[in-house]
Tab-separated table of C-alpha atoms and ligand atoms in Angstrom:
chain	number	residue	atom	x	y	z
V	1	UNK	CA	-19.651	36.346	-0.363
V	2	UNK	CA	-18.409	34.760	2.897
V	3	UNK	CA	-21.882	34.463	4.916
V	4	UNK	CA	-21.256	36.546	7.895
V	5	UNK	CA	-21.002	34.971	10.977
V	6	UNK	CA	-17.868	33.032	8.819
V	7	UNK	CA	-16.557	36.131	8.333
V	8	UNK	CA	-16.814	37.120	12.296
V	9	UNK	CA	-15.231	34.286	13.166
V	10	UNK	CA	-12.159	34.494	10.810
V	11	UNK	CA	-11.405	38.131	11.613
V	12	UNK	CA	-11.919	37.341	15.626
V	13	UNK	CA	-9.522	34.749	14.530
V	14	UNK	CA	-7.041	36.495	12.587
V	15	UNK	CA	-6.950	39.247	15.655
V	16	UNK	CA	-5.957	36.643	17.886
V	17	UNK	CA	-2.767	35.036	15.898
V	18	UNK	CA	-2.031	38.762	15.662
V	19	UNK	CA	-2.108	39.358	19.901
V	20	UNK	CA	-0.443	36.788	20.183
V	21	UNK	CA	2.242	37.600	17.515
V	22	UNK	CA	2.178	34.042	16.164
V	23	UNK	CA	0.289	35.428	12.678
V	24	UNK	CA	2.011	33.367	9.752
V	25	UNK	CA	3.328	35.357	6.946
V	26	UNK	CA	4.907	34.324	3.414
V	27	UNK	CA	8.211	35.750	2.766
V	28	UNK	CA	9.419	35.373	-1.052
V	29	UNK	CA	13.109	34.190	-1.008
V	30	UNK	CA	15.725	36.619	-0.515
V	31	UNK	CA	19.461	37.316	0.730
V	32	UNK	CA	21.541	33.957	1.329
V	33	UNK	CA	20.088	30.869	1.584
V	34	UNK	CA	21.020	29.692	5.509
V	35	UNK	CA	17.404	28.683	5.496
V	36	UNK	CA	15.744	26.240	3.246
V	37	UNK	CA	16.911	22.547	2.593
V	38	UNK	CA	18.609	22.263	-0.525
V	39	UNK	CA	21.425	20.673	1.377
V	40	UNK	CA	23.599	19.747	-1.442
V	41	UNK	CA	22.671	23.278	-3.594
V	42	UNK	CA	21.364	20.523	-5.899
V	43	UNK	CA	18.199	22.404	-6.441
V	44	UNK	CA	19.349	25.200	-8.840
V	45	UNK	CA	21.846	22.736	-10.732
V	46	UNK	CA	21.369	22.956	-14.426
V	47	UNK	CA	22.057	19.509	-14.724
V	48	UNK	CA	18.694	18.868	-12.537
V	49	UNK	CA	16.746	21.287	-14.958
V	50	UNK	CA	18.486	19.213	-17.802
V	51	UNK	CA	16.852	16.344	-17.021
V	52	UNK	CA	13.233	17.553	-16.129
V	53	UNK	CA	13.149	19.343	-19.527
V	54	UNK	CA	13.836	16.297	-20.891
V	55	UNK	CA	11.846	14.249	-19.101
V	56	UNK	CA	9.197	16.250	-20.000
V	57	UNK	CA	9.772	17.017	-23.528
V	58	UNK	CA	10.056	12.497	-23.548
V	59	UNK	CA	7.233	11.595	-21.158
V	60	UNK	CA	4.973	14.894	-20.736
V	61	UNK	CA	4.522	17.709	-18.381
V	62	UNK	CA	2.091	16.040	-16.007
V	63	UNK	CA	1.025	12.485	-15.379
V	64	UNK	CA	-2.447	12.257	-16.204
V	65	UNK	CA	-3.769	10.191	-13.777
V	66	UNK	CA	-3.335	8.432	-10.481
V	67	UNK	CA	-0.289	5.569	-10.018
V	68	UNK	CA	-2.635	2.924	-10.181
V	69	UNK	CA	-4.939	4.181	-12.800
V	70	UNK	CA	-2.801	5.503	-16.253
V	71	UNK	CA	-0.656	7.871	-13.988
V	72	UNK	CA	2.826	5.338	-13.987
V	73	UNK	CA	5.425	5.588	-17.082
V	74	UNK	CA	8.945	4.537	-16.878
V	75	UNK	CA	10.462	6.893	-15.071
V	76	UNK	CA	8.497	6.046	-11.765
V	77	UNK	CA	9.379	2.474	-11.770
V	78	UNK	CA	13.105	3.925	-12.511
V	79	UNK	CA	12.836	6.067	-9.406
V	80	UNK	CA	11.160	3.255	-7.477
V	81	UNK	CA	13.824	0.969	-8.350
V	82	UNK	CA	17.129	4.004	-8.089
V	83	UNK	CA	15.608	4.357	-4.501
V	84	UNK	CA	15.669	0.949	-3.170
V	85	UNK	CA	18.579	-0.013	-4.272
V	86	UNK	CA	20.589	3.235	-2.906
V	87	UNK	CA	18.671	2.620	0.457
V	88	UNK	CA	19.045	-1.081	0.796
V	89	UNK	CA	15.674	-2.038	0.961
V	90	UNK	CA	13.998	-4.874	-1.460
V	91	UNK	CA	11.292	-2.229	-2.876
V	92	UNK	CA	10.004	1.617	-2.915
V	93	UNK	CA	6.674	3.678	-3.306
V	94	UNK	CA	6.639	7.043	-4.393
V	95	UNK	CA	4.420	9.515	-2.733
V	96	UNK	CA	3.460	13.194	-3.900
V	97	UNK	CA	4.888	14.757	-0.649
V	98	UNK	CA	6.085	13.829	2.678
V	99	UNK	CA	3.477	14.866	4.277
V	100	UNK	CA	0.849	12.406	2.293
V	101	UNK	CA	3.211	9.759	3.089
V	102	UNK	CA	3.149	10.313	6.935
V	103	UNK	CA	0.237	11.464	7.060
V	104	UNK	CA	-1.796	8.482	5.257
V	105	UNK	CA	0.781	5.303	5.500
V	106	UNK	CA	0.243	5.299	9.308
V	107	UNK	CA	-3.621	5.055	9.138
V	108	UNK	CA	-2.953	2.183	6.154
V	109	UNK	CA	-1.187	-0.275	8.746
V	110	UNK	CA	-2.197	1.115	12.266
V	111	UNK	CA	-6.177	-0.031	12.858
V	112	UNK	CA	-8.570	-0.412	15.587
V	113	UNK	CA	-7.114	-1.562	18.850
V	114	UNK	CA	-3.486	-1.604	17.557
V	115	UNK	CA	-0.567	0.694	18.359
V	116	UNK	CA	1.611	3.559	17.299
V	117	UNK	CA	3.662	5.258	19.547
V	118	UNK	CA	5.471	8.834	17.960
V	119	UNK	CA	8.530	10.960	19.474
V	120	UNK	CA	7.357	13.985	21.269
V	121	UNK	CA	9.157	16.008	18.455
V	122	UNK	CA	8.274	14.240	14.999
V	123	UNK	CA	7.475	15.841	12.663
V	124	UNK	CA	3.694	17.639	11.956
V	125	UNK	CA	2.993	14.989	9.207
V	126	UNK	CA	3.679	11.888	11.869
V	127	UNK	CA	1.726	13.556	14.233
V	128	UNK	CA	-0.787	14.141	11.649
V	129	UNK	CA	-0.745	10.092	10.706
V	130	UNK	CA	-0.815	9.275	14.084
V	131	UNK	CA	-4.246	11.255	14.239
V	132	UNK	CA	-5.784	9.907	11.756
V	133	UNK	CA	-4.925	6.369	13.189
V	134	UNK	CA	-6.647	7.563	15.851
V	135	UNK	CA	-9.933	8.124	14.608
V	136	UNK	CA	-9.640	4.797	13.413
V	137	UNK	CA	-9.196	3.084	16.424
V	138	UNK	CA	-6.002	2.922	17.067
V	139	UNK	CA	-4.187	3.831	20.392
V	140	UNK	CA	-1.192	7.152	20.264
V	141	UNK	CA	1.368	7.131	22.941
V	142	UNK	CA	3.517	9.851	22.399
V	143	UNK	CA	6.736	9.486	24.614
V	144	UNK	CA	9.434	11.636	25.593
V	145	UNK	CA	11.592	13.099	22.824
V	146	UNK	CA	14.520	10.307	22.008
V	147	UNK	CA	13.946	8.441	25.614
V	148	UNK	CA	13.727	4.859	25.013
V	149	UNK	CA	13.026	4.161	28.477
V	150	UNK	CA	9.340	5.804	27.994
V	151	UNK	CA	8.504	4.528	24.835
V	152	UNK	CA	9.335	1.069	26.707
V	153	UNK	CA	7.541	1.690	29.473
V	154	UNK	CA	4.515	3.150	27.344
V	155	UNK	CA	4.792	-0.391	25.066
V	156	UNK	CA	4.741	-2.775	28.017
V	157	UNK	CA	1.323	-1.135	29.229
V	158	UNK	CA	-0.515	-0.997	25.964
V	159	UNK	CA	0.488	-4.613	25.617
V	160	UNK	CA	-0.526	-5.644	29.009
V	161	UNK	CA	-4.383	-4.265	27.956
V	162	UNK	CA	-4.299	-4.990	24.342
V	163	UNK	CA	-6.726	-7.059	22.046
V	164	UNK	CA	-5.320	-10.453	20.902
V	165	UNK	CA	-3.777	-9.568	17.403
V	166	UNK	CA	-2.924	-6.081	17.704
V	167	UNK	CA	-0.150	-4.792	16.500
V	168	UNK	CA	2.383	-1.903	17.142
V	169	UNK	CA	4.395	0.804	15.143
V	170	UNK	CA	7.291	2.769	16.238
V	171	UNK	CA	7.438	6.449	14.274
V	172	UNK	CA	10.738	8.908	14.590
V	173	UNK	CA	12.428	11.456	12.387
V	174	UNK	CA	15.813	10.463	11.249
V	175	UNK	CA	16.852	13.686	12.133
V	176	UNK	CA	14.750	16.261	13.922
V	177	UNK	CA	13.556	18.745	11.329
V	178	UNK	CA	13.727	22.101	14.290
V	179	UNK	CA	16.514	20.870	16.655
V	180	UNK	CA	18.991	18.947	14.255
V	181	UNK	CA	19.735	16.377	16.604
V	182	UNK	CA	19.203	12.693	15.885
V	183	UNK	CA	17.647	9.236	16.583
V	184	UNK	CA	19.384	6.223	18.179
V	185	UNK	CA	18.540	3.307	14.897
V	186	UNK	CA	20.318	0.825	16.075
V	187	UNK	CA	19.007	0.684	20.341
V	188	UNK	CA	15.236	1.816	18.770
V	189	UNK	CA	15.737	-1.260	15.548
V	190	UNK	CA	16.446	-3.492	18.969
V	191	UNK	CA	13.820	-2.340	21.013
V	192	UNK	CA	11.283	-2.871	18.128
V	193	UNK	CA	12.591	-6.311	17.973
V	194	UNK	CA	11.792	-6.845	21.637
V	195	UNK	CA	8.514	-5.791	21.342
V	196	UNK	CA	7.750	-7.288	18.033
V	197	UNK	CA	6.994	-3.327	16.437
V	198	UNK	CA	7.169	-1.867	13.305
V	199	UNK	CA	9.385	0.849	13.101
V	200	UNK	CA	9.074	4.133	10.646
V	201	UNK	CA	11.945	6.315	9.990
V	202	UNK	CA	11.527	8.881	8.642
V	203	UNK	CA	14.467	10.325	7.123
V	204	UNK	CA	13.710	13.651	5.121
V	205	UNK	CA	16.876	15.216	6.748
V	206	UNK	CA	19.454	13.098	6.436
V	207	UNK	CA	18.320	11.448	2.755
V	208	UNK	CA	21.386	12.690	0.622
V	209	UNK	CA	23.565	14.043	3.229
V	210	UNK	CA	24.388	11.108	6.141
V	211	UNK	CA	26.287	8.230	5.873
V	212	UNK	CA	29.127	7.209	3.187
V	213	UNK	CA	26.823	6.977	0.371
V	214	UNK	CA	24.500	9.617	1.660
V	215	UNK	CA	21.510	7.081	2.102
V	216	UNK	CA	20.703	8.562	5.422
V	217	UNK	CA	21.235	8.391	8.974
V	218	UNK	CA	20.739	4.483	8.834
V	219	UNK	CA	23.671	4.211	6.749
V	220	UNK	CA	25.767	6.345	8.912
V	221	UNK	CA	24.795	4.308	12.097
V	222	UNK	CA	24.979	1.294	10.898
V	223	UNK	CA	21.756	0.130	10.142
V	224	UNK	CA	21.730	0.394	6.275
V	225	UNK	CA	19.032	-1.612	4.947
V	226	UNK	CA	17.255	-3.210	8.315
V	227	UNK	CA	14.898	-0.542	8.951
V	228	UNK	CA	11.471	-2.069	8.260
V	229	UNK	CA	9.537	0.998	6.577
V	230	UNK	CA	12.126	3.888	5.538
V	231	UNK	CA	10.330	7.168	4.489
V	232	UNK	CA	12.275	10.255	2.789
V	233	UNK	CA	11.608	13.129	0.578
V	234	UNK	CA	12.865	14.343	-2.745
V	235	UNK	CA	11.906	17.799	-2.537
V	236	UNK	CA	15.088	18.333	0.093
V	237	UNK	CA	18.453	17.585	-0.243
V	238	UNK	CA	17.577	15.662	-3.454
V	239	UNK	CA	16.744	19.061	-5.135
V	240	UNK	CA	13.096	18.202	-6.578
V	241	UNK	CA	10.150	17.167	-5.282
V	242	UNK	CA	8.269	14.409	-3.846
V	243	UNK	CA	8.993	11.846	-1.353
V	244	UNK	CA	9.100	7.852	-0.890
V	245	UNK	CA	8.791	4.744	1.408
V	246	UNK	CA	11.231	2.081	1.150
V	247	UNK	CA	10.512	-1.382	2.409
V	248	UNK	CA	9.742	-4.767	1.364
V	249	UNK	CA	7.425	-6.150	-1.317
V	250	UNK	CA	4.728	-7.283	1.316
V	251	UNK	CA	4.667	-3.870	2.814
V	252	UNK	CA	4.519	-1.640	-0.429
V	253	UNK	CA	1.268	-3.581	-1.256
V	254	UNK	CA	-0.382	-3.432	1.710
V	255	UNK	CA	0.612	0.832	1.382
V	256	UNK	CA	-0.631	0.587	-2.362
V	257	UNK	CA	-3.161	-0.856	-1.489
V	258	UNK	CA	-4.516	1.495	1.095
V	259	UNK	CA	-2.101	4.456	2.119
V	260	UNK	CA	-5.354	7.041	0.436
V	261	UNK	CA	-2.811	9.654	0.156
V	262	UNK	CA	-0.993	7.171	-2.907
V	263	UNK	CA	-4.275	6.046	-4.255
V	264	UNK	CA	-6.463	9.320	-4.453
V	265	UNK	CA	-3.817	11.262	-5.863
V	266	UNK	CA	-2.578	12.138	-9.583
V	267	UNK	CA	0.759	10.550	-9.538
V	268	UNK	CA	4.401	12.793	-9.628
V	269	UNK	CA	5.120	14.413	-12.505
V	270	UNK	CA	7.888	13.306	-15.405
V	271	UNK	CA	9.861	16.416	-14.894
V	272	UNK	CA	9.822	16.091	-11.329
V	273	UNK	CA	11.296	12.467	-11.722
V	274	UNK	CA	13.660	13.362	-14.002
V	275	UNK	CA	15.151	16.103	-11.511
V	276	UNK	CA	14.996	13.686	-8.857
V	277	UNK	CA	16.861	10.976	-10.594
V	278	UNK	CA	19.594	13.242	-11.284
V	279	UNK	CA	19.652	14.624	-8.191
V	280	UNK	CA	19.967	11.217	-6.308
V	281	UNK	CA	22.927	10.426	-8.923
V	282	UNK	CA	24.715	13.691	-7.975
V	283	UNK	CA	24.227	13.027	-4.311
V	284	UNK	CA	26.028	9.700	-4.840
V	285	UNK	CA	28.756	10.785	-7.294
V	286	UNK	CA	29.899	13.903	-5.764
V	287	UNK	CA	29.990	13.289	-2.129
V	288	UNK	CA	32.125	16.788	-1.240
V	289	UNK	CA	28.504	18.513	-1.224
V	290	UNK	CA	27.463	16.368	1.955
V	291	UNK	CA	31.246	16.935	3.365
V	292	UNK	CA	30.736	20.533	2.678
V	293	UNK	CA	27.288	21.065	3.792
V	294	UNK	CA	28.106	19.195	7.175
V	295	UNK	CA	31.189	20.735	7.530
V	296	UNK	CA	29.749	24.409	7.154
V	297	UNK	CA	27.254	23.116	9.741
V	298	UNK	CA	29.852	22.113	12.319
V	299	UNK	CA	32.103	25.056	12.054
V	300	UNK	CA	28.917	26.893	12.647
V	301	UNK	CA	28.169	25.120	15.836
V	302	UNK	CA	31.532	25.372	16.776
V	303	UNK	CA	31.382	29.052	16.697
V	304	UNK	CA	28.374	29.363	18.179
V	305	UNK	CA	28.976	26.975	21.344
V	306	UNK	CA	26.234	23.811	20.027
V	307	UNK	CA	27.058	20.458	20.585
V	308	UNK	CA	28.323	18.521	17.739
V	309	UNK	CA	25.337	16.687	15.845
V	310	UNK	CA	25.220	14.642	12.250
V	311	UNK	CA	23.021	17.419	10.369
V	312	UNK	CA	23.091	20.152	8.724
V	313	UNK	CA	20.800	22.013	10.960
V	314	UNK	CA	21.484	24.363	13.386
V	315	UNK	CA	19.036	25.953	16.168
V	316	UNK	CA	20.107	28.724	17.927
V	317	UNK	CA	17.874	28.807	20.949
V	318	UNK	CA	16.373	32.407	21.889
V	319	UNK	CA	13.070	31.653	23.859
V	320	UNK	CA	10.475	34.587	23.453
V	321	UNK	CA	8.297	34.205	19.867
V	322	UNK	CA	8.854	38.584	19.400
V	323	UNK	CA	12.761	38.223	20.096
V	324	UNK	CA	13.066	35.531	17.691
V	325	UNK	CA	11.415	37.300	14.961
V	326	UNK	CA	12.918	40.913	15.734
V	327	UNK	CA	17.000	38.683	15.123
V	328	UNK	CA	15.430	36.978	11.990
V	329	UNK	CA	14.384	40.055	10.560
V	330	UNK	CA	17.605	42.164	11.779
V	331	UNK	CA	19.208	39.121	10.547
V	332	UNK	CA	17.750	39.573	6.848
V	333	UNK	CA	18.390	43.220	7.344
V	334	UNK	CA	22.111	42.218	6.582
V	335	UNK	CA	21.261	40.344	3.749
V	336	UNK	CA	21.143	36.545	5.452
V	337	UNK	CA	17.895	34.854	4.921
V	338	UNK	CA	17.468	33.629	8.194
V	339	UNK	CA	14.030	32.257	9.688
V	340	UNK	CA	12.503	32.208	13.199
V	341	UNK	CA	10.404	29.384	14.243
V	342	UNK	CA	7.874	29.789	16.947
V	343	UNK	CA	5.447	27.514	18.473
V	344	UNK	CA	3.258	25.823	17.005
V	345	UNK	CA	5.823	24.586	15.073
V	346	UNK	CA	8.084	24.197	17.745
V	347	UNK	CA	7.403	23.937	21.638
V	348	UNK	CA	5.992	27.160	24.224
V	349	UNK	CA	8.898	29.042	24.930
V	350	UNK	CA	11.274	27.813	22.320
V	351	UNK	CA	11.319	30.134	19.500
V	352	UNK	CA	14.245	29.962	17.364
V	353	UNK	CA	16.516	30.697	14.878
V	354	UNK	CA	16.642	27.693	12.703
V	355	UNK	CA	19.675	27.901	10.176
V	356	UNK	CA	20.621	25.330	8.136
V	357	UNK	CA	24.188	25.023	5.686
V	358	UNK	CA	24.565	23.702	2.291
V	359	UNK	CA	27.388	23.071	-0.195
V	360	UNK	CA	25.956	26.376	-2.109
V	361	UNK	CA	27.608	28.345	0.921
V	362	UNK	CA	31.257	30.292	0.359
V	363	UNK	CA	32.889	30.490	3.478
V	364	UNK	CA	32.803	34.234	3.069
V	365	UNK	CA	29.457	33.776	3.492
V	366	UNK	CA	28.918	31.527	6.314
V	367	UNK	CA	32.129	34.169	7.911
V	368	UNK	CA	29.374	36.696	7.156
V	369	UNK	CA	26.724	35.366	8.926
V	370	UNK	CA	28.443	35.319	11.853
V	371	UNK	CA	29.135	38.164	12.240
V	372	UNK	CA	25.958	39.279	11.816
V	373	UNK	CA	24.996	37.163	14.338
V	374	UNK	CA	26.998	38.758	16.424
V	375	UNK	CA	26.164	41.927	15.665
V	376	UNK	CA	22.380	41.560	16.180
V	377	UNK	CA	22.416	39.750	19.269
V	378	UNK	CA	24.752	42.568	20.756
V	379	UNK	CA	22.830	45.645	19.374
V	380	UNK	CA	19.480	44.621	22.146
Z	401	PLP	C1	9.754	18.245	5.158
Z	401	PLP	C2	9.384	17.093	5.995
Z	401	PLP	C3	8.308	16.270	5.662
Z	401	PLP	C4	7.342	16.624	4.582
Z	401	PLP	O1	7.861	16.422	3.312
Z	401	PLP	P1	7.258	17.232	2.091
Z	401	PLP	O2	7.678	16.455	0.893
Z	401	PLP	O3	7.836	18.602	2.160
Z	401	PLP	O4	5.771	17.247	2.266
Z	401	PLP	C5	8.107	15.133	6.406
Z	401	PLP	N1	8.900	14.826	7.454
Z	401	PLP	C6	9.919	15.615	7.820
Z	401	PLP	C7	10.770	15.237	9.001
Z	401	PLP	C8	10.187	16.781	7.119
Z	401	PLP	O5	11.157	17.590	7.502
């Protein structure tokens, strides 16, 4: 029995959410995907549950026990290693999600009286990392979404007031998981370089889909290889599950060492690195599904009057939380499994549709939703 006055409180709480229209529900899967991340439609391909059956059937079902305790067999180091090499980087570490990697690598190199200063639009798990940095000590500027200028301005007076020793780390999504839009690497790699700061990429979005050989938005700017700490995940456009920090030996001990959310944590399981390795092979060997999914993406924008961007996301702005959920669900009406995103998630006020392509889509399809589009912003 949940003691009473727990009970009080989660009903007065659940009452609210509802006033306020912002309750969270859990809608199965349904209609066509324009929704989820499986950029490269790698996540259904039988050749992905090929080689997580036999990973399995070689290595077992689960792991067993944490990385650093019995928890590591070959296929791990395999991973490690297939990771590095496609992102340029000297080593890897494997986490269980993204959001244990943000989340707990930040706290594991950002300590008492040192730095980390986070985009005004990362991600939940950055901001999550930068919190717990926080609490131990460290300072959290948060500066104006993509403006260099700020997060200039914000270094140069945390260094004018900082202990002797202390240290700073830059944090940005690669691409910006609700708007789409993208980081400058190569002005932010510079500025870092001024300023003697780490800089954290992380690039969940654009892992598999940016840049000639798909290693991300690094690649595609130019950049492939000199970003200090590189973070992605598997469970996106990679079509499994899981995610990883690329960097250099000195820095994947210090995070093996002490990023909690890697030591206190059964390790990924065989299947799930046997669907991953496949899935980072067919991201590399068949590079029409980024063409495809980024093509769908810009025709989309196109029609819709967006500016260009290098993702395969697409907001469409609509403002007010209830109008954004009554298209989403008129939307799904039609049979297109679109999804409205509303603050928290996103800022006050901007609630929207957030469609993404991938190379699953038929033209018909994308042609479909459209119109639909159309249709249900007209019929108001
Ligand atoms: C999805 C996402 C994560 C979290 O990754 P999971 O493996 O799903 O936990 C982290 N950062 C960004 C930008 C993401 O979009």
């Amino acid at each position: 029995m949940i003691p009473p006055p727990w009970q009080a409180r989660l009903r007065q709480q659940a009452q609210h959410r509802q006033a306020l229209g912002r309750d969270r529900t859990i809608h199965p899967a349904a209609g066509v995907d324009v929704c989820s991340n499986d950029y490269l439609g790698l996540r259904r391909d039988p050749r992905l549950a090929e080689a997580a059956a036999q990973a399995a059937l070689r290595h077992g079902a689960g792991a067993g026990a944490a990385r650093l305790l019995r928890g590591t067999c070959e296929l791990h180091e395999a991973l490690e290693a297939a990771l590095a090499q496609w992102k340029g980087q000297e080593a890897c570490l494997l986490f269980n999600t993204g959001y244990q990697a943000n989340a707990t690598l930040i706290p594991a190199l950002a300590g008492r009286g040192d730095a980390v200063f986070s985009d005004a639009l990362n991600h939940a798990s950055l901001v999550d990392g930068c919190r717990m940095a926080r609490a131990g000590g460290a300072h959290v500027g948060v500066f104006r979404h993509l403006d260099l200028d700020d997060l200039e301005a914000q270094m140069k007076t945390w260094r004018s007031a900082s202990p002797a020793g202390a240290l700073a780390l830059v944090a940005t999504d690669a691409v910006f998981s609700m708007d789409g839009d993208a980081a400058a690497l190569p002005a932010l790699l510079d500025l870092c370089g001024r300023h003697e700061a780490l800089l954290l990429v992380d690039e969940a979005h654009a892992t598999g889909l940016l840049g000639a050989d798909g290693a991300g938005l690094a690649q595609l700017q130019g950049v492939h290889g000199r970003v200090p700490l590189i973070m992605g995940t598997l469970g996106k456009a990679l079509g499994a599950f899981g995610a990883f920090v690329c960097c250099d030996r000195l820095l994947r001990d210090r995070l093996l060492n002490s990023a909690r959310g890697f030591i206190f944590s059964t390790a990924l399981p065989p299947p799930v690195l046997g669907a991953a390795l496949e899935g980072i092979r067919l991201a590399r060997a068949e590079p029409w599904r980024r063409e495809r999914a980024l093509g769908l993406a810009q025709r989309l924008r196109q029609a819709l009057g967006r500016p260009d961007q290098a993702s395969a996301i697409v907001p469409v702005p609509v403002g007010a939380d209830a109008e954004a959920v009554r298209l989403a669900e008129a939307l799904q009406g039609l049979g297109y499994d679109v999804r409205a995103v509303r603050p928290p998630t996103v800022p006050e006020g901007s609630a929207r549709l957030r469609i993404t392509t991938g190379a699953h889509l038929a033209d018909e399809e994308l042609d479909g939703l459209l119109e639909a589009l159309r249709q249900v912003r007209s019929g108001h």
